[in-house]
mmCIF file of C-alpha atoms and ligand atoms in Angstrom:
data_model
loop_
_atom_site.group_PDB
_atom_site.id
_atom_site.type_symbol
_atom_site.label_atom_id
_atom_site.label_comp_id
_atom_site.label_asym_id
_atom_site.label_seq_id
_atom_site.Cartn_x
_atom_site.Cartn_y
_atom_site.Cartn_z
ATOM 1 C CA MET M 139 -91.091 -23.761 -40.580
ATOM 2 C CA ALA M 140 -88.782 -25.204 -43.263
ATOM 3 C CA PRO M 141 -85.131 -24.227 -42.837
ATOM 4 C CA SER M 142 -84.123 -21.568 -45.309
ATOM 5 C CA GLU M 143 -80.992 -21.701 -47.486
ATOM 6 C CA LYS M 144 -79.495 -18.957 -45.341
ATOM 7 C CA ASP M 145 -79.378 -21.353 -42.382
ATOM 8 C CA GLU M 146 -76.834 -23.581 -44.144
ATOM 9 C CA PRO M 147 -73.259 -22.315 -43.796
ATOM 10 C CA ALA M 148 -71.497 -21.558 -47.097
ATOM 11 C CA ALA M 149 -68.921 -24.311 -46.526
ATOM 12 C CA GLU M 150 -71.662 -26.913 -46.154
ATOM 13 C CA ARG M 151 -73.414 -25.689 -49.284
ATOM 14 C CA ALA M 152 -70.160 -25.898 -51.221
ATOM 15 C CA LEU M 153 -69.646 -29.430 -49.946
ATOM 16 C CA ALA M 154 -73.195 -30.317 -50.976
ATOM 17 C CA ARG M 155 -72.591 -29.011 -54.508
ATOM 18 C CA THR M 156 -69.190 -30.585 -55.117
ATOM 19 C CA GLY M 157 -68.399 -34.096 -56.267
ATOM 20 C CA SER M 158 -65.026 -34.192 -54.566
ATOM 21 C CA LEU M 159 -63.063 -32.713 -51.707
ATOM 22 C CA LEU M 160 -59.339 -31.983 -51.970
ATOM 23 C CA GLU M 161 -57.620 -31.248 -48.664
ATOM 24 C CA ILE M 162 -54.199 -29.634 -48.844
ATOM 25 C CA ASP M 163 -52.183 -29.535 -45.645
ATOM 26 C CA LEU M 164 -49.996 -26.411 -45.679
ATOM 27 C CA ASP M 165 -48.462 -27.340 -42.326
ATOM 28 C CA ALA M 166 -47.314 -30.625 -43.843
ATOM 29 C CA ILE M 167 -45.668 -28.716 -46.725
ATOM 30 C CA ILE M 168 -43.899 -26.436 -44.234
ATOM 31 C CA GLY M 169 -42.904 -29.455 -42.148
ATOM 32 C CA ASN M 170 -41.474 -31.166 -45.242
ATOM 33 C CA TRP M 171 -39.527 -28.025 -46.170
ATOM 34 C CA ARG M 172 -38.034 -27.849 -42.663
ATOM 35 C CA ARG M 173 -37.240 -31.573 -42.647
ATOM 36 C CA LEU M 174 -35.339 -31.259 -45.920
ATOM 37 C CA GLY M 175 -33.494 -28.215 -44.562
ATOM 38 C CA GLN M 176 -32.449 -30.208 -41.495
ATOM 39 C CA ARG M 177 -30.628 -32.676 -43.731
ATOM 40 C CA LEU M 178 -28.295 -29.945 -44.981
ATOM 41 C CA GLY M 179 -24.988 -28.939 -43.490
ATOM 42 C CA PRO M 180 -24.389 -25.508 -41.965
ATOM 43 C CA GLY M 181 -24.407 -22.765 -44.557
ATOM 44 C CA ALA M 182 -26.642 -24.627 -47.021
ATOM 45 C CA SER M 183 -30.253 -23.576 -47.430
ATOM 46 C CA CYS M 184 -33.460 -24.897 -48.905
ATOM 47 C CA ALA M 185 -35.252 -23.102 -51.734
ATOM 48 C CA ALA M 186 -38.735 -24.151 -52.922
ATOM 49 C CA VAL M 187 -39.886 -25.082 -56.411
ATOM 50 C CA VAL M 188 -43.451 -23.828 -56.906
ATOM 51 C CA LYS M 189 -43.780 -24.146 -60.689
ATOM 52 C CA ALA M 190 -46.935 -25.556 -62.283
ATOM 53 C CA ASP M 191 -49.067 -23.877 -59.601
ATOM 54 C CA ALA M 192 -47.003 -25.506 -56.836
ATOM 55 C CA TYR M 193 -47.348 -28.908 -58.493
ATOM 56 C CA GLY M 194 -51.093 -28.429 -58.779
ATOM 57 C CA LEU M 195 -51.635 -27.566 -55.105
ATOM 58 C CA GLY M 196 -52.083 -23.805 -55.514
ATOM 59 C CA MET M 197 -49.089 -21.467 -55.598
ATOM 60 C CA ALA M 198 -51.209 -18.640 -54.163
ATOM 61 C CA ARG M 199 -51.553 -20.565 -50.889
ATOM 62 C CA VAL M 200 -48.364 -22.622 -50.882
ATOM 63 C CA ALA M 201 -45.779 -19.913 -51.633
ATOM 64 C CA PRO M 202 -46.918 -17.410 -48.952
ATOM 65 C CA ALA M 203 -47.045 -20.249 -46.402
ATOM 66 C CA LEU M 204 -43.453 -21.213 -47.226
ATOM 67 C CA PHE M 205 -42.357 -17.571 -47.169
ATOM 68 C CA ALA M 206 -43.914 -17.134 -43.717
ATOM 69 C CA ALA M 207 -41.976 -20.224 -42.616
ATOM 70 C CA GLY M 208 -38.706 -18.598 -43.712
ATOM 71 C CA CYS M 209 -38.184 -19.666 -47.326
ATOM 72 C CA ARG M 210 -36.731 -16.792 -49.368
ATOM 73 C CA LEU M 211 -35.779 -18.310 -52.743
ATOM 74 C CA PHE M 212 -38.435 -19.712 -55.086
ATOM 75 C CA PHE M 213 -38.230 -21.349 -58.494
ATOM 76 C CA VAL M 214 -40.927 -21.231 -61.144
ATOM 77 C CA ALA M 215 -40.773 -22.500 -64.723
ATOM 78 C CA THR M 216 -42.164 -19.645 -66.802
ATOM 79 C CA PRO M 217 -42.052 -15.837 -66.770
ATOM 80 C CA ASP M 218 -45.842 -15.746 -66.326
ATOM 81 C CA GLU M 219 -45.519 -17.883 -63.212
ATOM 82 C CA GLY M 220 -42.794 -15.504 -62.035
ATOM 83 C CA LEU M 221 -45.050 -12.458 -62.487
ATOM 84 C CA ALA M 222 -47.870 -14.190 -60.598
ATOM 85 C CA LEU M 223 -45.513 -15.082 -57.764
ATOM 86 C CA ARG M 224 -44.136 -11.538 -57.591
ATOM 87 C CA ARG M 225 -47.672 -10.270 -57.049
ATOM 88 C CA LEU M 226 -47.927 -12.665 -54.085
ATOM 89 C CA LEU M 227 -44.481 -12.139 -52.586
ATOM 90 C CA GLY M 228 -42.893 -8.710 -52.931
ATOM 91 C CA ALA M 229 -39.710 -9.591 -51.062
ATOM 92 C CA ALA M 230 -38.880 -13.117 -52.256
ATOM 93 C CA GLU M 231 -36.151 -13.988 -54.746
ATOM 94 C CA ILE M 232 -37.798 -15.587 -57.768
ATOM 95 C CA ALA M 233 -35.834 -17.544 -60.365
ATOM 96 C CA VAL M 234 -37.316 -18.651 -63.692
ATOM 97 C CA LEU M 235 -36.043 -22.062 -64.788
ATOM 98 C CA ASN M 236 -37.142 -21.932 -68.412
ATOM 99 C CA GLY M 237 -34.804 -18.995 -68.932
ATOM 100 C CA LEU M 238 -34.880 -15.669 -70.658
ATOM 101 C CA LEU M 239 -37.303 -15.980 -73.569
ATOM 102 C CA PRO M 240 -36.825 -13.334 -76.279
ATOM 103 C CA GLY M 241 -39.066 -10.348 -75.599
ATOM 104 C CA THR M 242 -39.382 -11.022 -71.860
ATOM 105 C CA GLU M 243 -36.348 -8.994 -70.681
ATOM 106 C CA GLY M 244 -38.491 -6.007 -69.645
ATOM 107 C CA ASP M 245 -40.821 -8.232 -67.622
ATOM 108 C CA PHE M 246 -37.848 -9.808 -65.868
ATOM 109 C CA ARG M 247 -36.429 -6.409 -64.951
ATOM 110 C CA ARG M 248 -39.652 -4.806 -63.831
ATOM 111 C CA ALA M 249 -40.718 -7.763 -61.670
ATOM 112 C CA ARG M 250 -37.161 -8.382 -60.394
ATOM 113 C CA LEU M 251 -37.233 -11.955 -61.694
ATOM 114 C CA ILE M 252 -33.948 -13.809 -61.941
ATOM 115 C CA PRO M 253 -33.541 -15.615 -65.247
ATOM 116 C CA VAL M 254 -31.852 -18.999 -65.169
ATOM 117 C CA LEU M 255 -29.694 -18.465 -68.255
ATOM 118 C CA ASN M 256 -29.598 -21.614 -70.332
ATOM 119 C CA ASP M 257 -27.256 -20.717 -73.185
ATOM 120 C CA LEU M 258 -24.707 -18.087 -74.199
ATOM 121 C CA GLY M 259 -27.309 -16.270 -76.295
ATOM 122 C CA GLN M 260 -29.359 -15.689 -73.143
ATOM 123 C CA VAL M 261 -26.246 -14.565 -71.289
ATOM 124 C CA ALA M 262 -25.584 -11.969 -74.008
ATOM 125 C CA ALA M 263 -29.230 -10.833 -74.174
ATOM 126 C CA TRP M 264 -29.406 -10.301 -70.407
ATOM 127 C CA ARG M 265 -26.048 -8.506 -70.359
ATOM 128 C CA ALA M 266 -27.298 -6.153 -73.035
ATOM 129 C CA ARG M 267 -29.953 -5.022 -70.549
ATOM 130 C CA ALA M 268 -27.401 -4.442 -67.781
ATOM 131 C CA GLN M 269 -26.205 -1.021 -68.915
ATOM 132 C CA THR M 270 -26.881 1.114 -65.851
ATOM 133 C CA ARG M 271 -26.803 -1.487 -63.084
ATOM 134 C CA ALA M 272 -25.689 -5.089 -62.652
ATOM 135 C CA LEU M 273 -28.530 -7.543 -63.178
ATOM 136 C CA PRO M 274 -28.909 -10.780 -61.194
ATOM 137 C CA ALA M 275 -28.742 -14.037 -63.087
ATOM 138 C CA MET M 276 -28.416 -17.741 -62.492
ATOM 139 C CA LEU M 277 -26.468 -19.924 -64.834
ATOM 140 C CA HIS M 278 -27.619 -23.444 -65.654
ATOM 141 C CA ILE M 279 -24.860 -25.808 -66.715
ATOM 142 C CA ASP M 280 -25.950 -29.036 -68.394
ATOM 143 C CA THR M 281 -23.963 -31.855 -66.788
ATOM 144 C CA GLY M 282 -25.839 -34.783 -68.287
ATOM 145 C CA MET M 283 -29.566 -34.095 -68.414
ATOM 146 C CA GLY M 284 -29.296 -33.079 -72.071
ATOM 147 C CA ARG M 285 -32.258 -30.768 -71.749
ATOM 148 C CA LEU M 286 -31.786 -27.165 -70.621
ATOM 149 C CA GLY M 287 -28.542 -25.459 -69.688
ATOM 150 C CA LEU M 288 -25.216 -24.511 -71.241
ATOM 151 C CA ALA M 289 -23.854 -27.316 -73.376
ATOM 152 C CA PRO M 290 -20.326 -28.487 -72.437
ATOM 153 C CA ASN M 291 -18.701 -26.460 -75.240
ATOM 154 C CA GLU M 292 -20.525 -23.315 -74.106
ATOM 155 C CA THR M 293 -19.432 -23.864 -70.505
ATOM 156 C CA ALA M 294 -15.847 -24.256 -71.746
ATOM 157 C CA ARG M 295 -16.129 -20.949 -73.642
ATOM 158 C CA LEU M 296 -17.432 -19.203 -70.538
ATOM 159 C CA VAL M 297 -14.622 -20.627 -68.417
ATOM 160 C CA ALA M 298 -12.099 -19.378 -71.000
ATOM 161 C CA GLU M 299 -13.741 -15.939 -71.214
ATOM 162 C CA PRO M 300 -15.430 -15.092 -67.898
ATOM 163 C CA SER M 301 -15.709 -11.495 -69.151
ATOM 164 C CA ARG M 302 -18.822 -12.715 -70.994
ATOM 165 C CA LEU M 303 -20.512 -12.430 -67.586
ATOM 166 C CA ALA M 304 -19.444 -8.820 -66.972
ATOM 167 C CA GLY M 305 -22.398 -6.667 -65.938
ATOM 168 C CA LEU M 306 -24.220 -9.594 -64.349
ATOM 169 C CA THR M 307 -24.406 -10.473 -60.674
ATOM 170 C CA LEU M 308 -24.099 -14.222 -60.665
ATOM 171 C CA ARG M 309 -26.701 -15.194 -58.075
ATOM 172 C CA ALA M 310 -26.082 -18.929 -58.550
ATOM 173 C CA VAL M 311 -24.697 -21.622 -60.792
ATOM 174 C CA ILE M 312 -27.024 -24.623 -60.995
ATOM 175 C CA SER M 313 -27.276 -28.001 -62.662
ATOM 176 C CA HIS M 314 -29.898 -30.766 -62.558
ATOM 177 C CA LEU M 315 -29.502 -34.506 -61.937
ATOM 178 C CA ALA M 316 -31.084 -36.968 -64.355
ATOM 179 C CA CYS M 317 -31.122 -40.119 -62.173
ATOM 180 C CA ALA M 318 -31.102 -38.894 -58.575
ATOM 181 C CA GLU M 319 -33.893 -41.310 -57.600
ATOM 182 C CA GLU M 320 -31.505 -44.181 -58.366
ATOM 183 C CA ALA M 321 -28.805 -43.702 -55.747
ATOM 184 C CA ALA M 322 -26.571 -46.338 -57.355
ATOM 185 C CA ASN M 323 -26.718 -44.865 -60.844
ATOM 186 C CA ALA M 324 -23.183 -43.947 -61.974
ATOM 187 C CA LEU M 325 -24.464 -40.831 -63.725
ATOM 188 C CA ASN M 326 -24.974 -39.127 -60.335
ATOM 189 C CA ALA M 327 -21.244 -39.092 -59.526
ATOM 190 C CA GLU M 328 -20.420 -38.195 -63.142
ATOM 191 C CA GLN M 329 -22.735 -35.193 -63.041
ATOM 192 C CA LEU M 330 -21.279 -34.182 -59.681
ATOM 193 C CA ALA M 331 -17.764 -34.193 -61.158
ATOM 194 C CA ARG M 332 -18.870 -32.341 -64.311
ATOM 195 C CA PHE M 333 -20.517 -29.708 -62.099
ATOM 196 C CA ARG M 334 -17.533 -29.221 -59.796
ATOM 197 C CA ALA M 335 -14.997 -28.760 -62.599
ATOM 198 C CA PRO M 336 -16.268 -25.468 -64.090
ATOM 199 C CA LEU M 337 -17.317 -24.114 -60.680
ATOM 200 C CA ALA M 338 -13.656 -23.809 -59.790
ATOM 201 C CA HIS M 339 -13.102 -21.459 -62.756
ATOM 202 C CA LEU M 340 -16.286 -19.399 -62.930
ATOM 203 C CA PRO M 341 -16.759 -16.239 -60.840
ATOM 204 C CA ALA M 342 -17.567 -17.221 -57.242
ATOM 205 C CA ALA M 343 -21.308 -17.797 -56.785
ATOM 206 C CA PRO M 344 -23.565 -20.061 -54.723
ATOM 207 C CA ALA M 345 -23.939 -23.484 -56.338
ATOM 208 C CA SER M 346 -26.965 -25.803 -56.463
ATOM 209 C CA LEU M 347 -27.264 -29.319 -57.861
ATOM 210 C CA ALA M 348 -29.894 -31.239 -55.891
ATOM 211 C CA ALA M 349 -33.678 -31.279 -56.251
ATOM 212 C CA SER M 350 -35.818 -33.560 -54.031
ATOM 213 C CA ALA M 351 -34.135 -36.898 -54.671
ATOM 214 C CA GLY M 352 -30.644 -35.405 -54.927
ATOM 215 C CA ILE M 353 -30.881 -34.225 -51.312
ATOM 216 C CA PHE M 354 -30.893 -37.892 -50.268
ATOM 217 C CA LEU M 355 -27.678 -38.676 -52.179
ATOM 218 C CA GLY M 356 -25.643 -37.141 -49.371
ATOM 219 C CA GLY M 357 -23.823 -33.968 -48.406
ATOM 220 C CA ASP M 358 -21.594 -33.888 -51.519
ATOM 221 C CA TYR M 359 -24.689 -33.057 -53.534
ATOM 222 C CA HIS M 360 -25.986 -30.233 -51.335
ATOM 223 C CA PHE M 361 -23.612 -27.346 -52.208
ATOM 224 C CA ASP M 362 -25.031 -23.935 -51.144
ATOM 225 C CA PHE M 363 -28.726 -24.545 -51.662
ATOM 226 C CA VAL M 364 -31.082 -27.306 -52.758
ATOM 227 C CA ARG M 365 -34.215 -26.961 -54.923
ATOM 228 C CA PRO M 366 -36.915 -29.442 -53.884
ATOM 229 C CA GLY M 367 -40.359 -29.491 -55.406
ATOM 230 C CA ALA M 368 -42.031 -32.912 -55.260
ATOM 231 C CA ALA M 369 -40.795 -33.863 -51.775
ATOM 232 C CA LEU M 370 -42.372 -30.704 -50.341
ATOM 233 C CA TYR M 371 -45.702 -31.943 -51.638
ATOM 234 C CA GLY M 372 -45.377 -35.457 -50.181
ATOM 235 C CA VAL M 373 -44.025 -37.413 -53.170
ATOM 236 C CA ASN M 374 -41.461 -40.005 -52.060
ATOM 237 C CA PRO M 375 -37.973 -38.748 -53.046
ATOM 238 C CA THR M 376 -36.510 -42.189 -52.260
ATOM 239 C CA PRO M 377 -38.815 -44.509 -54.200
ATOM 240 C CA ARG M 378 -37.009 -47.685 -53.130
ATOM 241 C CA ALA M 379 -37.348 -46.885 -49.410
ATOM 242 C CA PRO M 380 -40.189 -45.777 -47.112
ATOM 243 C CA ASN M 381 -41.349 -42.221 -47.739
ATOM 244 C CA PRO M 382 -39.567 -39.822 -45.367
ATOM 245 C CA MET M 383 -41.989 -36.992 -46.205
ATOM 246 C CA SER M 384 -45.400 -36.249 -44.692
ATOM 247 C CA GLN M 385 -48.496 -36.641 -46.821
ATOM 248 C CA VAL M 386 -49.938 -33.331 -48.007
ATOM 249 C CA VAL M 387 -53.070 -34.153 -50.014
ATOM 250 C CA ARG M 388 -56.217 -36.076 -49.314
ATOM 251 C CA LEU M 389 -58.850 -36.556 -51.984
ATOM 252 C CA LYS M 390 -62.382 -37.751 -51.368
ATOM 253 C CA GLY M 391 -64.971 -38.501 -54.049
ATOM 254 C CA LYS M 392 -68.720 -38.418 -53.524
ATOM 255 C CA ILE M 393 -70.906 -41.406 -54.318
ATOM 256 C CA LEU M 394 -73.690 -40.251 -56.640
ATOM 257 C CA GLN M 395 -75.537 -43.496 -57.052
ATOM 258 C CA THR M 396 -75.325 -47.171 -56.155
ATOM 259 C CA ARG M 397 -76.999 -49.997 -57.963
ATOM 260 C CA GLU M 398 -77.299 -53.752 -58.023
ATOM 261 C CA ILE M 399 -75.878 -55.245 -61.187
ATOM 262 C CA ASP M 400 -76.677 -58.747 -62.353
ATOM 263 C CA GLU M 401 -74.110 -61.370 -63.180
ATOM 264 C CA GLY M 402 -73.038 -61.060 -66.802
ATOM 265 C CA MET M 403 -73.956 -57.387 -67.090
ATOM 266 C CA THR M 404 -71.275 -54.852 -67.967
ATOM 267 C CA VAL M 405 -70.198 -51.561 -66.419
ATOM 268 C CA GLY M 406 -69.095 -48.374 -68.187
ATOM 269 C CA TYR M 407 -67.808 -47.373 -71.631
ATOM 270 C CA GLY M 408 -66.656 -50.126 -73.909
ATOM 271 C CA ALA M 409 -68.455 -52.599 -71.625
ATOM 272 C CA ALA M 410 -64.928 -53.125 -70.328
ATOM 273 C CA HIS M 411 -65.979 -54.780 -67.068
ATOM 274 C CA ARG M 412 -68.355 -57.742 -66.954
ATOM 275 C CA MET M 413 -69.789 -58.768 -63.573
ATOM 276 C CA ARG M 414 -68.751 -62.326 -62.729
ATOM 277 C CA ARG M 415 -71.417 -62.485 -60.017
ATOM 278 C CA PRO M 416 -74.281 -60.250 -58.967
ATOM 279 C CA GLY M 417 -72.896 -57.230 -57.162
ATOM 280 C CA ARG M 418 -73.208 -53.598 -56.164
ATOM 281 C CA VAL M 419 -71.578 -50.747 -57.969
ATOM 282 C CA ALA M 420 -71.041 -47.232 -56.632
ATOM 283 C CA THR M 421 -70.632 -44.403 -59.128
ATOM 284 C CA VAL M 422 -68.342 -41.643 -57.840
ATOM 285 C CA ALA M 423 -68.176 -38.048 -59.129
ATOM 286 C CA VAL M 424 -64.489 -38.038 -60.066
ATOM 287 C CA GLY M 425 -63.201 -38.674 -63.569
ATOM 288 C CA TYR M 426 -60.274 -37.972 -65.827
ATOM 289 C CA ALA M 427 -61.291 -34.313 -66.097
ATOM 290 C CA ASP M 428 -60.508 -34.173 -62.373
ATOM 291 C CA GLY M 429 -57.096 -35.755 -62.840
ATOM 292 C CA TRP M 430 -58.162 -39.312 -62.092
ATOM 293 C CA LEU M 431 -56.239 -40.705 -65.014
ATOM 294 C CA ARG M 432 -57.974 -42.941 -67.504
ATOM 295 C CA SER M 433 -54.957 -45.248 -67.387
ATOM 296 C CA SER M 434 -56.107 -46.376 -63.924
ATOM 297 C CA SER M 435 -59.286 -47.857 -65.436
ATOM 298 C CA GLN M 436 -59.846 -51.365 -64.017
ATOM 299 C CA ARG M 437 -56.704 -50.925 -61.860
ATOM 300 C CA GLY M 438 -57.174 -48.169 -59.312
ATOM 301 C CA SER M 439 -58.954 -48.412 -55.995
ATOM 302 C CA ALA M 440 -60.528 -46.375 -53.205
ATOM 303 C CA THR M 441 -61.176 -46.856 -49.491
ATOM 304 C CA LEU M 442 -64.656 -47.022 -48.024
ATOM 305 C CA GLY M 443 -65.388 -47.902 -44.412
ATOM 306 C CA GLY M 444 -61.793 -49.038 -43.980
ATOM 307 C CA GLN M 445 -62.028 -51.466 -46.907
ATOM 308 C CA ARG M 446 -60.247 -51.187 -50.233
ATOM 309 C CA VAL M 447 -62.671 -51.318 -53.105
ATOM 310 C CA PRO M 448 -61.533 -51.801 -56.712
ATOM 311 C CA VAL M 449 -62.229 -49.488 -59.627
ATOM 312 C CA ILE M 450 -64.132 -51.467 -62.211
ATOM 313 C CA GLY M 451 -64.742 -50.389 -65.794
ATOM 314 C CA ARG M 452 -63.252 -47.380 -67.510
ATOM 315 C CA ILE M 453 -62.681 -44.036 -65.873
ATOM 316 C CA SER M 454 -64.832 -41.546 -67.763
ATOM 317 C CA MET M 455 -64.660 -37.755 -67.867
ATOM 318 C CA ASP M 456 -66.691 -37.073 -64.731
ATOM 319 C CA LEU M 457 -67.193 -40.494 -63.139
ATOM 320 C CA LEU M 458 -65.557 -43.649 -61.932
ATOM 321 C CA THR M 459 -67.190 -46.871 -60.787
ATOM 322 C CA LEU M 460 -66.303 -49.022 -57.770
ATOM 323 C CA ASP M 461 -67.266 -52.569 -56.878
ATOM 324 C CA VAL M 462 -68.723 -52.124 -53.380
ATOM 325 C CA THR M 463 -70.344 -55.564 -53.133
ATOM 326 C CA GLU M 464 -68.360 -56.366 -49.993
ATOM 327 C CA VAL M 465 -69.103 -53.062 -48.237
ATOM 328 C CA ASP M 466 -71.947 -52.464 -45.795
ATOM 329 C CA PRO M 467 -74.693 -50.822 -47.924
ATOM 330 C CA ALA M 468 -75.251 -48.329 -45.082
ATOM 331 C CA LEU M 469 -71.773 -46.945 -45.886
ATOM 332 C CA ALA M 470 -71.886 -47.264 -49.662
ATOM 333 C CA ARG M 471 -74.761 -44.915 -50.279
ATOM 334 C CA PRO M 472 -75.304 -41.724 -52.281
ATOM 335 C CA GLY M 473 -73.763 -38.711 -50.573
ATOM 336 C CA SER M 474 -71.033 -40.735 -48.818
ATOM 337 C CA PHE M 475 -67.420 -39.944 -49.611
ATOM 338 C CA VAL M 476 -64.836 -42.539 -50.593
ATOM 339 C CA ASP M 477 -61.126 -41.891 -49.979
ATOM 340 C CA LEU M 478 -59.189 -41.744 -53.231
ATOM 341 C CA ILE M 479 -55.903 -40.385 -51.828
ATOM 342 C CA ASP M 480 -55.107 -40.783 -48.135
ATOM 343 C CA GLU M 481 -52.313 -41.989 -45.832
ATOM 344 C CA SER M 482 -53.063 -45.640 -46.588
ATOM 345 C CA HIS M 483 -53.089 -45.022 -50.344
ATOM 346 C CA ASP M 484 -50.857 -42.068 -51.054
ATOM 347 C CA VAL M 485 -50.023 -40.118 -54.199
ATOM 348 C CA ASP M 486 -47.293 -42.598 -55.159
ATOM 349 C CA ALA M 487 -49.654 -45.567 -54.781
ATOM 350 C CA VAL M 488 -52.266 -43.819 -56.928
ATOM 351 C CA ALA M 489 -49.544 -43.126 -59.495
ATOM 352 C CA ALA M 490 -48.424 -46.761 -59.539
ATOM 353 C CA ALA M 491 -51.989 -47.895 -60.307
ATOM 354 C CA ALA M 492 -52.150 -45.398 -63.177
ATOM 355 C CA GLY M 493 -48.719 -46.361 -64.533
ATOM 356 C CA THR M 494 -47.206 -42.959 -63.841
ATOM 357 C CA ILE M 495 -45.395 -40.934 -61.165
ATOM 358 C CA GLY M 496 -46.706 -38.929 -58.224
ATOM 359 C CA TYR M 497 -45.674 -35.691 -59.986
ATOM 360 C CA GLU M 498 -48.212 -36.331 -62.722
ATOM 361 C CA ILE M 499 -51.004 -37.223 -60.290
ATOM 362 C CA LEU M 500 -50.499 -33.946 -58.396
ATOM 363 C CA THR M 501 -50.196 -31.682 -61.421
ATOM 364 C CA ALA M 502 -53.226 -33.326 -63.056
ATOM 365 C CA LEU M 503 -55.542 -32.633 -60.094
ATOM 366 C CA GLY M 504 -58.378 -30.748 -61.732
ATOM 367 C CA ARG M 505 -60.087 -27.469 -60.937
ATOM 368 C CA ARG M 506 -63.434 -28.960 -59.930
ATOM 369 C CA HIS M 507 -62.435 -30.349 -56.544
ATOM 370 C CA HIS M 508 -63.674 -28.350 -53.602
ATOM 371 C CA ARG M 509 -60.345 -27.299 -52.095
ATOM 372 C CA VAL M 510 -59.802 -26.957 -48.389
ATOM 373 C CA TYR M 511 -56.462 -25.704 -47.075
ATOM 374 C CA ARG M 512 -55.381 -26.679 -43.581
ATOM 375 C CA GLY M 513 -52.791 -24.857 -41.462
ATOM 376 C CA GLY M 514 -50.244 -22.433 -42.837
ATOM 377 C CA ALA M 515 -51.343 -19.622 -40.543
ATOM 378 C CA GLY M 516 -48.869 -16.827 -39.951
HETATM 379 C C1 PLP O 5 -34.019 -27.490 -62.690
HETATM 380 C C2 PLP O 5 -34.969 -28.067 -61.692
HETATM 381 N N1 PLP O 5 -34.697 -27.949 -60.390
HETATM 382 C C3 PLP O 5 -35.517 -28.475 -59.444
HETATM 383 C C4 PLP O 5 -36.667 -29.149 -59.806
HETATM 384 C C5 PLP O 5 -37.530 -29.773 -58.733
HETATM 385 O O1 PLP O 5 -37.502 -31.175 -58.861
HETATM 386 P P1 PLP O 5 -38.236 -32.130 -57.842
HETATM 387 O O2 PLP O 5 -39.688 -31.883 -57.994
HETATM 388 O O3 PLP O 5 -37.849 -33.501 -58.269
HETATM 389 O O4 PLP O 5 -37.740 -31.785 -56.472
HETATM 390 C C6 PLP O 5 -36.988 -29.299 -61.153
HETATM 391 C C7 PLP O 5 -38.212 -30.022 -61.539
HETATM 392 O O5 PLP O 5 -38.473 -30.398 -62.617
HETATM 393 C C8 PLP O 5 -36.125 -28.734 -62.121
HETATM 394 O O6 PLP O 5 -36.396 -28.854 -63.428
#
């Protein structure tokens, strides 16, 4: 009797249908969070940045795992992300980096979100809501990023008139480093000094300057809490030194077809790759719609049977092509998986081949991968 569909477990059927498998190791994320926390002095704590769907890895799985491990303060970018996180974590503190957008005050109050106030207008708007009870707020001071946060003249006005904060519970004063990945960059010490100066005059509140890379600049940069994102997810926070973080993601792509291609024939759009000798090409079901950036055309690589095999031709929307001439044909066959991200070729290596940073590789990971989460129980 032929086996019926019911005999195949759902996980196997999903694997049969998908063109790619994305494994996300929640225990590695927790381990990275603890490792960063261990670098801090007594009294300093480690928050977690889970914006952009936890850097593409799935806030709905990542944030509860971190909460279960003891993390209590989370940062998102937008109010919508804050509302989604509140639905997941009733008891966590949730701060919204992009600030108090006009018309969102009611959402902030109802969902107990903490706005990171980025200018004096936002300070005034949030105060206006604090009529019956003090409302929590963080204050972002721009010390050299030139992006979000109170401009130097606004910080000076606040220092001169701290009554502008009356009615608010200052949960934290934060700033953000522009060049923390370059330990020798003079701007780090300048930002540190520009951060310390107003802190001495503002109402007492926990202070926070460092994100992932800033943690590795030393204890002066740690203050009361740090705000890592990328390092939690395995991106190297010290790009000029070996990665101190554990790898979190593994991505495998399925070979759909292999074929012999004659010398002189071309592969893919634009006929961008011409075979210099007869060879074998494997077509894999991962393309730029899955976050395998088109800029890694002709440059990226994968691992198959322990061998690195080069991407040839252009990455297209759903497919990439590999030169597998040197690989045992028994391995390079339809249905086999190639490793696109693994320990030997991590997110930073993939980013280098695409001319970008690990942050972009993670946040670009598409929705079509079959996702499997490991660990994180409890
Ligand atoms: C204000 C702020 N804090 C912390 C982070 C987390 O940075 P990283 O992912 O480098 O740790 C970011 C990320 O963009 C940020 O904008």
